Amino acid sequence: MSDLHPDDTRPAAETAHCDVLVAGSGAAGLMAALTAAHAGLSVIVAEKAARIGGTSARSGGWLWVPGNPQSRRAGHGGTSEEWHAYLRDVLGTLYHAPGVSDRLERYLSQAPAMLDFLEQETGVCFEPGSQSPDFHGESPWAATGWRSVVASPFDGRQLGPFRHQIADPIPEMTLLGLDLSPGRDLNAFLAATRSLPALIHSSRRLLRFGRDIVLHGRSTQYRNGHALVAALAAECRKRGVRFMCSSPLRTLVRDGSRIAGGMLQPASGTVAITARHAVILATGGFPHDPQRQGALFAHVRAGTAHCSAAAPTCTGDGLTLGETVGGIVDTSLAEPAAWAPVSRVPGRDGHMRPFPHLLERAKPGVIAVTRDGRRFVNEALPYHDVMRALFAVTHPGAPCEAWLVCDHPFIARYGLGAVKPFPFPRGGWLRNGYLKRGRTLDALACACGIDAKGLVETVEHYNDDAAYGRDTLFYRGSTPYQRALGDAMHRPNPCVAPIRRAPFYAVRIVPGSLGTFAGLKTGPSAEVLDTDGRPVPGLYAVGNDMAGIMRGAYPSGGITLGPAMTFGWLAARRIATLADQTDTPLTTKETRHETL
């Protein structure tokens, strides 16, 4: 239809036609849309939110892709045997569950090819994670780097006015709106008062940031998942992909046994979309679906609310739609979600916003304690494992919560949660109750409702070890991953320092997640499967709408976006192949884009 223009994000007319309808605009959906459009198919991306990007725009932008082309060029490819050996160590018995190793092999073999496609055919670029270790360094097959890639920085000015359609990261995880990349970039800001190169790096970025604010009203220096989404969206627009924001997919439409489109529901009314070849579900899983939370999250059933850092619009729409046409949600995974410790940040509008604690837990001079004042975990472990440890020690009927505790030097140097380090003020955080403070540990315990005797004894024992850079209780700083998240300038252990200088501070953490793993059962190219294990014709599910191929385990950073983009690519390639086999004059490659 001529009134549907790729750059127009307003609701469409009452009906529209395309070859492929993609529901959701995170990395999985964008990758599928880009691949389909590159193959000559006309594509509509329907996004529930007002802006594009979903949870991916809030993410770190990392993909775990062993043997990725960026690392191969640097001579660090590794072998398939090594990658599988690591996964066998981490997944344990899950690895040998029916079909798991086959799906992992398909992923490991196809993910590098997906990156090759992006590198050779598009402007989406990645950088190798040369210093990004696998999460579980206790495995002899864990790598100290090179198995991951991260989205390259993206200049938002390339998008022109369309940049305002890209969703922002979590505000508290930026520096006044400036994206900071974990690793060298963030470390430079933290070390700006201790290192001249760090000061120069930080100053340059801040000067550019100031110029952006004057000229554009916001930063155009995109990093992390923000950069990934922007780059994918830019390439989609070049190929005529149509974006429809504030337009959730409410119903799937059949043509006989085949899924042939869907009904969108923008504010202006219902829009019928005819999808000649396929519908791809990429709505982001169910992290904000209370019904599925209650069914699958034990802490929710026990009375502790869940606080996910995923995009608020991820409410399980894709899973529900898949079920209505015969799809099955796989709930047999070891864990239904990607757990993360989260604090609740009071907003000026009265709403609480989630802050995922992904980095500062490994810095030297902070510990996590439960209500009894005792440590329960190696704080530098991956976020998923920290939450599993908290679940394990929470008594039935008790609230599932803990506190991160530190002293004045720590919060001044590293910050704590949403609280930024010096020179940013802390008064507002103290007044709104997010940050607790005490002149003594007893006073801090009283402010938090923690057992004072337990907290004092815990800190004393921790400090006895920390004076020598040790943690004899949990061996913090014992793996490359833990040390990478610590402070390389702190000796002898980058993850351990005493907690001694008053005042003392604490932030409460509660159960949260970065997304969900339980999802629709799918085939080799993300085809949605029915109760008999047969594909539902014309329907695909990718990203967190697809059951996680790691079966609820978390081997390394990027095991969500890596499979999400790979199976989005595979799904679109499969659709394009079938389209070539079944094309009619109405949908030849020469006329597909004309229908838009």
Short mmCIF file of N, CA, C and O in Angstrom, two decimals, residues 512-582:
data_model
loop_
_atom_site.label_atom_id
_atom_site.label_comp_id
_atom_site.label_asym_id
_atom_site.label_seq_id
_atom_site.Cartn_x
_atom_site.Cartn_y
_atom_site.Cartn_z
N GLY A 512 15.34 -10.32 40.71
CA GLY A 512 15.06 -9.69 39.42
C GLY A 512 15.55 -10.57 38.29
O GLY A 512 16.04 -11.69 38.51
N SER A 513 15.44 -10.07 37.10
CA SER A 513 15.89 -10.82 35.93
C SER A 513 16.24 -9.87 34.80
O SER A 513 15.82 -8.71 34.79
N LEU A 514 17.00 -10.39 33.86
CA LEU A 514 17.30 -9.66 32.62
C LEU A 514 16.41 -10.12 31.48
O LEU A 514 16.39 -9.52 30.42
N GLY A 515 15.68 -11.20 31.71
CA GLY A 515 14.80 -11.77 30.69
C GLY A 515 14.39 -13.16 31.13
O GLY A 515 14.68 -13.59 32.26
N THR A 516 13.73 -13.88 30.25
CA THR A 516 13.23 -15.22 30.58
C THR A 516 13.80 -16.25 29.61
O THR A 516 14.16 -15.95 28.48
N PHE A 517 13.88 -17.50 30.11
CA PHE A 517 14.38 -18.62 29.33
C PHE A 517 13.26 -19.55 28.86
O PHE A 517 13.35 -20.15 27.78
N ALA A 518 12.23 -19.75 29.69
CA ALA A 518 11.13 -20.61 29.28
C ALA A 518 10.42 -19.96 28.10
O ALA A 518 10.08 -18.78 28.13
N GLY A 519 10.20 -20.74 27.05
CA GLY A 519 9.58 -20.18 25.86
C GLY A 519 9.00 -21.27 24.98
O GLY A 519 8.94 -22.45 25.36
N LEU A 520 8.57 -20.89 23.80
CA LEU A 520 7.93 -21.83 22.88
C LEU A 520 8.93 -22.86 22.36
O LEU A 520 10.09 -22.53 22.07
N LYS A 521 8.48 -24.09 22.24
CA LYS A 521 9.30 -25.13 21.63
C LYS A 521 9.41 -24.85 20.14
O LYS A 521 8.42 -24.53 19.48
N THR A 522 10.64 -24.97 19.64
CA THR A 522 10.87 -24.63 18.23
C THR A 522 11.74 -25.68 17.56
O THR A 522 12.42 -26.47 18.21
N GLY A 523 11.75 -25.62 16.22
CA GLY A 523 12.56 -26.53 15.42
C GLY A 523 13.92 -25.94 15.08
O GLY A 523 14.32 -24.90 15.62
N PRO A 524 14.63 -26.56 14.15
CA PRO A 524 16.01 -26.15 13.84
C PRO A 524 16.15 -24.72 13.34
O PRO A 524 17.20 -24.11 13.51
N SER A 525 15.11 -24.20 12.69
CA SER A 525 15.14 -22.83 12.19
C SER A 525 14.10 -21.96 12.88
O SER A 525 13.54 -21.04 12.28
N ALA A 526 13.83 -22.28 14.14
CA ALA A 526 12.93 -21.50 14.99
C ALA A 526 11.46 -21.66 14.64
O ALA A 526 10.63 -20.84 15.04
N GLU A 527 11.11 -22.72 13.89
CA GLU A 527 9.71 -22.98 13.61
C GLU A 527 8.99 -23.35 14.92
O GLU A 527 9.47 -24.20 15.67
N VAL A 528 7.86 -22.75 15.19
CA VAL A 528 7.08 -23.11 16.38
C VAL A 528 6.52 -24.51 16.19
O VAL A 528 5.95 -24.83 15.14
N LEU A 529 6.69 -25.36 17.23
CA LEU A 529 6.25 -26.75 17.17
C LEU A 529 4.96 -26.93 17.95
O LEU A 529 4.75 -26.30 19.00
N ASP A 530 4.11 -27.85 17.49
CA ASP A 530 2.87 -28.15 18.20
C ASP A 530 3.07 -29.32 19.15
O ASP A 530 4.19 -29.79 19.36
N THR A 531 1.98 -29.82 19.70
CA THR A 531 2.06 -30.89 20.70
C THR A 531 2.62 -32.17 20.13
O THR A 531 3.14 -33.01 20.88
N ASP A 532 2.54 -32.35 18.83
CA ASP A 532 3.09 -33.54 18.19
C ASP A 532 4.51 -33.33 17.68
O ASP A 532 5.07 -34.21 17.02
N GLY A 533 5.06 -32.16 17.96
CA GLY A 533 6.41 -31.87 17.50
C GLY A 533 6.49 -31.45 16.05
O GLY A 533 7.58 -31.43 15.47
N ARG A 534 5.35 -31.11 15.46
CA ARG A 534 5.33 -30.69 14.06
C ARG A 534 5.28 -29.17 13.98
O ARG A 534 4.65 -28.52 14.82
N PRO A 535 5.90 -28.57 12.95
CA PRO A 535 5.87 -27.11 12.82
C PRO A 535 4.45 -26.58 12.60
O PRO A 535 3.65 -27.20 11.88
N VAL A 536 4.15 -25.48 13.23
CA VAL A 536 2.92 -24.74 12.93
C VAL A 536 3.22 -23.93 11.66
O VAL A 536 4.05 -23.01 11.71
N PRO A 537 2.62 -24.25 10.53
CA PRO A 537 3.02 -23.60 9.26
C PRO A 537 2.94 -22.08 9.33
O PRO A 537 1.94 -21.51 9.77
N GLY A 538 4.03 -21.44 8.94
CA GLY A 538 4.05 -19.98 8.86
C GLY A 538 4.33 -19.26 10.16
O GLY A 538 4.27 -18.03 10.19
N LEU A 539 4.69 -19.99 11.23
CA LEU A 539 4.91 -19.33 12.52
C LEU A 539 6.29 -19.68 13.07
O LEU A 539 6.67 -20.86 13.14
N TYR A 540 7.02 -18.65 13.49
CA TYR A 540 8.37 -18.79 14.04
C TYR A 540 8.44 -18.01 15.35
O TYR A 540 7.70 -17.05 15.56
N ALA A 541 9.35 -18.43 16.23
CA ALA A 541 9.57 -17.73 17.49
C ALA A 541 11.06 -17.61 17.74
O ALA A 541 11.80 -18.60 17.65
N VAL A 542 11.52 -16.40 18.03
CA VAL A 542 12.94 -16.15 18.24
C VAL A 542 13.14 -15.31 19.49
O VAL A 542 12.19 -14.80 20.09
N GLY A 543 14.41 -15.15 19.88
CA GLY A 543 14.70 -14.39 21.10
C GLY A 543 14.13 -15.09 22.31
O GLY A 543 14.12 -16.33 22.39
N ASN A 544 13.62 -14.34 23.26
CA ASN A 544 13.10 -14.93 24.48
C ASN A 544 11.69 -15.50 24.33
O ASN A 544 11.14 -16.04 25.29
N ASP A 545 11.11 -15.39 23.14
CA ASP A 545 9.88 -16.13 22.88
C ASP A 545 10.17 -17.58 22.56
O ASP A 545 9.26 -18.42 22.59
N MET A 546 11.41 -17.90 22.25
CA MET A 546 11.85 -19.27 21.98
C MET A 546 12.48 -19.84 23.25
O MET A 546 13.20 -19.13 23.96
N ALA A 547 12.23 -21.08 23.57
CA ALA A 547 12.83 -21.71 24.75
C ALA A 547 14.36 -21.64 24.63
O ALA A 547 14.94 -21.93 23.59
N GLY A 548 15.02 -21.26 25.72
CA GLY A 548 16.46 -21.06 25.70
C GLY A 548 17.23 -22.32 25.38
O GLY A 548 16.99 -23.38 25.98
N ILE A 549 18.19 -22.21 24.49
CA ILE A 549 18.95 -23.40 24.08
C ILE A 549 19.93 -23.84 25.16
O ILE A 549 20.42 -24.97 25.13
N MET A 550 20.23 -22.98 26.14
CA MET A 550 21.12 -23.35 27.24
C MET A 550 20.36 -24.02 28.39
O MET A 550 20.95 -24.34 29.43
N ARG A 551 19.05 -24.18 28.23
CA ARG A 551 18.20 -24.93 29.18
C ARG A 551 18.21 -24.33 30.58
O ARG A 551 18.09 -25.03 31.58
N GLY A 552 18.37 -23.02 30.69
CA GLY A 552 18.35 -22.36 31.99
C GLY A 552 19.70 -22.21 32.63
O GLY A 552 19.80 -21.64 33.72
N ALA A 553 20.77 -22.70 31.99
CA ALA A 553 22.12 -22.47 32.48
C ALA A 553 22.63 -21.15 31.89
O ALA A 553 22.07 -20.62 30.93
N TYR A 554 23.72 -20.62 32.49
CA TYR A 554 24.24 -19.32 32.06
C TYR A 554 25.75 -19.41 31.92
O TYR A 554 26.50 -18.99 32.80
N PRO A 555 26.24 -19.94 30.80
CA PRO A 555 27.68 -20.18 30.64
C PRO A 555 28.53 -18.92 30.53
O PRO A 555 29.68 -18.91 30.95
N SER A 556 27.97 -17.85 29.95
CA SER A 556 28.79 -16.67 29.72
C SER A 556 27.90 -15.50 29.32
O SER A 556 26.72 -15.68 28.97
N GLY A 557 28.46 -14.31 29.40
CA GLY A 557 27.72 -13.15 28.94
C GLY A 557 27.47 -13.23 27.45
O GLY A 557 28.36 -13.60 26.68
N GLY A 558 26.26 -12.91 27.01
CA GLY A 558 25.93 -12.96 25.59
C GLY A 558 25.23 -14.20 25.15
O GLY A 558 25.01 -14.39 23.94
N ILE A 559 24.83 -15.08 26.10
CA ILE A 559 24.15 -16.31 25.68
C ILE A 559 22.65 -16.07 25.42
O ILE A 559 21.95 -17.01 25.03
N THR A 560 22.20 -14.84 25.60
CA THR A 560 20.83 -14.49 25.20
C THR A 560 20.83 -13.86 23.82
O THR A 560 20.15 -14.34 22.90
N LEU A 561 21.61 -12.80 23.63
CA LEU A 561 21.61 -12.11 22.34
C LEU A 561 22.22 -12.97 21.24
O LEU A 561 21.80 -12.88 20.08
N GLY A 562 23.23 -13.77 21.57
CA GLY A 562 23.84 -14.61 20.54
C GLY A 562 22.84 -15.54 19.89
O GLY A 562 22.63 -15.50 18.66
N PRO A 563 22.16 -16.41 20.66
CA PRO A 563 21.13 -17.26 20.05
C PRO A 563 19.96 -16.47 19.48
O PRO A 563 19.39 -16.87 18.46
N ALA A 564 19.59 -15.36 20.12
CA ALA A 564 18.46 -14.57 19.63
C ALA A 564 18.70 -14.12 18.19
O ALA A 564 17.84 -14.28 17.31
N MET A 565 19.87 -13.57 17.94
CA MET A 565 20.17 -13.07 16.60
C MET A 565 20.43 -14.21 15.62
O MET A 565 20.05 -14.13 14.44
N THR A 566 21.06 -15.28 16.09
CA THR A 566 21.36 -16.39 15.19
C THR A 566 20.08 -17.06 14.71
O THR A 566 19.92 -17.33 13.51
N PHE A 567 19.15 -17.33 15.63
CA PHE A 567 17.92 -18.00 15.20
C PHE A 567 16.98 -17.03 14.49
O PHE A 567 16.15 -17.46 13.68
N GLY A 568 17.10 -15.73 14.75
CA GLY A 568 16.37 -14.77 13.93
C GLY A 568 16.85 -14.81 12.50
O GLY A 568 16.06 -14.76 11.54
N TRP A 569 18.16 -14.93 12.32
CA TRP A 569 18.77 -15.05 11.00
C TRP A 569 18.35 -16.35 10.32
O TRP A 569 17.96 -16.36 9.15
N LEU A 570 18.41 -17.46 11.08
CA LEU A 570 18.04 -18.76 10.51
C LEU A 570 16.57 -18.79 10.12
O LEU A 570 16.20 -19.34 9.07
N ALA A 571 15.71 -18.21 10.96
CA ALA A 571 14.28 -18.20 10.65
C ALA A 571 14.01 -17.45 9.36
O ALA A 571 13.28 -17.93 8.48
N ALA A 572 14.61 -16.28 9.22
CA ALA A 572 14.37 -15.47 8.02
C ALA A 572 14.93 -16.15 6.77
O ALA A 572 14.32 -16.09 5.69
N ARG A 573 16.08 -16.80 6.90
CA ARG A 573 16.64 -17.52 5.75
C ARG A 573 15.72 -18.68 5.33
O ARG A 573 15.53 -18.94 4.13
N ARG A 574 15.17 -19.37 6.32
CA ARG A 574 14.25 -20.46 6.01
C ARG A 574 13.00 -19.93 5.32
O ARG A 574 12.53 -20.52 4.33
N ILE A 575 12.48 -18.83 5.81
CA ILE A 575 11.29 -18.23 5.19
C ILE A 575 11.58 -17.81 3.77
O ILE A 575 10.77 -18.03 2.86
N ALA A 576 12.74 -17.20 3.55
CA ALA A 576 13.10 -16.75 2.20
C ALA A 576 13.25 -17.94 1.25
O ALA A 576 12.83 -17.88 0.08
N THR A 577 13.83 -19.03 1.75
CA THR A 577 13.97 -20.23 0.91
C THR A 577 12.61 -20.79 0.52
O THR A 577 12.37 -21.13 -0.65
N LEU A 578 11.71 -20.91 1.48
CA LEU A 578 10.36 -21.41 1.18
C LEU A 578 9.61 -20.47 0.26
O LEU A 578 8.83 -20.90 -0.60
N ALA A 579 9.85 -19.15 0.44
CA ALA A 579 9.18 -18.17 -0.42
C ALA A 579 9.62 -18.34 -1.86
O ALA A 579 8.81 -18.25 -2.80
N ASP A 580 10.89 -18.60 -2.08
CA ASP A 580 11.39 -18.81 -3.44
C ASP A 580 10.77 -20.04 -4.08
O ASP A 580 10.56 -20.09 -5.29
N GLN A 581 10.46 -21.03 -3.24
CA GLN A 581 9.89 -22.27 -3.76
C GLN A 581 8.41 -22.14 -4.07
O GLN A 581 7.87 -22.91 -4.88
N THR A 582 7.73 -21.20 -3.42
CA THR A 582 6.27 -21.11 -3.55
C THR A 582 5.80 -19.80 -4.13
O THR A 582 4.61 -19.51 -4.11
#
